[in-house]
């Protein structure tokens, strides 16, 4: 499995106020989308999320988003290593993702850009 990078997940109260700060900090423009009632802005290594508290409560349990070359390959390796797949792989606006709980209890999202 090839890991391409990781994004820090940040839950914010007001995404419109937070985006300009992170755009300036990261030196790039936000890519925005909505998923499950949560507004998301991807800016460099930051993944900002804002929405209903019941949704954010779940999202806060995910330590980070890890970009991989192929989610199916990640699925196989994670399973082989004893991780528990919580969801996915499923299609997303930018590719596919899965949620996995590592044997130590940490939860990570794995994403690729394949459709």
Coordinates of N, CA, C and O in Angstrom, one line a residue, residues 9-54:
X9 N -7.8 16.6 10.4 CA -9.2 16.8 10.4 C -9.5 17.8 11.5 O -9.2 17.6 12.7
X10 N -10.2 18.9 11.1 CA -10.5 20.0 12.1 C -12.0 20.3 12.0 O -12.5 20.7 11.0
X11 N -12.7 20.2 13.1 CA -14.1 20.5 13.2 C -14.2 22.0 13.7 O -13.6 22.4 14.7
X12 N -14.9 22.8 12.9 CA -15.0 24.2 13.2 C -16.5 24.6 13.3 O -17.4 24.0 12.7
X13 N -16.7 25.6 14.1 CA -18.1 26.1 14.3 C -18.6 26.9 13.0 O -19.8 26.7 12.6
X14 N -17.7 27.7 12.4 CA -18.1 28.5 11.3 C -17.1 28.3 10.2 O -16.0 28.9 10.2
X15 N -17.5 27.5 9.2 CA -16.5 27.2 8.1 C -16.2 28.4 7.3 O -15.1 28.6 6.8
X16 N -17.2 29.4 7.1 CA -16.9 30.6 6.3 C -15.9 31.5 7.0 O -15.1 32.1 6.3
X17 N -15.8 31.5 8.3 CA -14.8 32.3 9.0 C -13.4 31.5 9.0 O -12.4 32.2 8.8
X18 N -13.5 30.2 9.1 CA -12.2 29.5 9.1 C -11.5 29.3 7.8 O -10.3 29.3 7.8
X19 N -12.2 29.2 6.7 CA -11.6 29.0 5.4 C -10.6 30.0 5.0 O -9.5 29.7 4.6
X20 N -10.9 31.4 5.1 CA -9.8 32.3 4.7 C -8.5 32.2 5.5 O -7.4 32.3 4.9
X21 N -8.6 31.9 6.8 CA -7.4 31.7 7.6 C -6.6 30.5 7.1 O -5.4 30.7 6.8
X22 N -7.2 29.4 6.8 CA -6.5 28.2 6.4 C -6.0 28.3 4.9 O -5.0 27.8 4.6
X23 N -6.8 29.1 4.1 CA -6.3 29.3 2.7 C -5.0 30.1 2.8 O -4.0 29.8 2.1
X24 N -5.0 31.1 3.6 CA -3.8 31.9 3.7 C -2.6 31.1 4.3 O -1.5 31.2 3.9
X25 N -2.9 30.4 5.4 CA -1.9 29.6 6.1 C -1.3 28.5 5.1 O -0.1 28.4 5.1
X26 N -2.1 27.8 4.4 CA -1.7 26.8 3.5 C -1.3 27.3 2.1 O -0.6 26.5 1.3
X27 N -1.6 28.5 1.8 CA -1.2 29.1 0.5 C -2.0 28.4 -0.7 O -1.4 28.3 -1.8
X28 N -3.3 28.1 -0.5 CA -4.0 27.5 -1.5 C -5.5 27.8 -1.4 O -5.9 28.4 -0.4
X29 N -6.3 27.4 -2.4 CA -7.7 27.6 -2.3 C -8.4 26.4 -1.8 O -8.0 25.3 -2.1
X30 N -9.6 26.6 -1.1 CA -10.4 25.5 -0.6 C -11.1 24.8 -1.7 O -11.7 25.4 -2.6
X31 N -11.1 23.4 -1.6 CA -12.0 22.6 -2.4 C -13.1 22.3 -1.5 O -12.9 21.6 -0.5
X32 N -14.4 22.6 -1.9 CA -15.5 22.4 -1.0 C -16.5 21.4 -1.5 O -16.7 21.2 -2.7
X33 N -17.1 20.7 -0.5 CA -18.1 19.7 -0.9 C -18.9 19.5 0.4 O -18.6 19.9 1.5
X34 N -20.1 18.9 0.2 CA -20.9 18.5 1.4 C -21.1 17.0 1.4 O -21.2 16.4 0.4
X35 N -21.1 16.5 2.6 CA -21.4 15.1 2.8 C -22.1 14.8 4.0 O -21.7 15.2 5.1
X36 N -23.3 14.2 3.9 CA -24.1 13.9 5.1 C -24.5 15.1 5.9 O -24.5 15.0 7.1
X37 N -24.7 16.2 5.3 CA -25.1 17.4 6.0 C -23.9 18.2 6.6 O -24.1 19.2 7.3
X38 N -22.7 17.7 6.4 CA -21.5 18.4 6.9 C -20.8 19.1 5.7 O -20.6 18.5 4.7
X39 N -20.5 20.4 5.9 CA -19.8 21.2 5.0 C -18.3 20.9 5.1 O -17.8 20.8 6.3
X40 N -17.6 20.6 4.0 CA -16.2 20.2 4.1 C -15.4 21.1 3.2 O -15.8 21.5 2.1
X41 N -14.2 21.6 3.7 CA -13.3 22.4 2.9 C -11.9 21.7 3.0 O -11.4 21.6 4.1
X42 N -11.4 21.3 1.9 CA -10.0 20.7 1.9 C -9.1 21.8 1.4 O -9.2 22.4 0.3
X43 N -8.1 22.1 2.3 CA -7.1 23.2 2.0 C -5.7 22.6 2.3 O -5.4 22.5 3.5
X44 N -4.9 22.3 1.3 CA -3.6 21.8 1.6 C -3.7 20.5 2.5 O -4.5 19.6 2.1
X45 N -3.1 20.5 3.6 CA -3.1 19.3 4.5 C -4.3 19.4 5.5 O -4.3 18.6 6.4
X46 N -5.1 20.4 5.4 CA -6.2 20.6 6.4 C -7.5 20.2 5.8 O -7.8 20.5 4.6
X47 N -8.4 19.5 6.6 CA -9.7 19.1 6.2 C -10.6 19.7 7.2 O -10.8 19.2 8.3
X48 N -11.3 20.9 6.9 CA -12.2 21.5 7.8 C -13.6 21.0 7.6 O -14.0 20.7 6.5
X49 N -14.3 20.8 8.7 CA -15.6 20.2 8.7 C -16.5 21.0 9.6 O -16.1 21.4 10.8
X50 N -17.7 21.3 9.2 CA -18.7 22.1 10.0 C -20.1 21.5 9.7 O -20.4 21.3 8.5
X51 N -20.9 21.4 10.8 CA -22.2 20.9 10.5 C -22.9 20.5 11.8 O -22.5 20.9 12.9
X52 N -24.0 19.7 11.8 CA -24.7 19.3 13.0 C -23.8 18.6 14.0 O -23.0 17.7 13.6
X53 N -23.9 18.9 15.2 CA -23.1 18.3 16.3 C -23.1 16.8 16.3 O -22.1 16.2 16.5
X54 N -24.3 16.2 16.0 CA -24.3 14.7 16.1 C -23.5 14.1 15.0 O -22.9 13.0 15.1

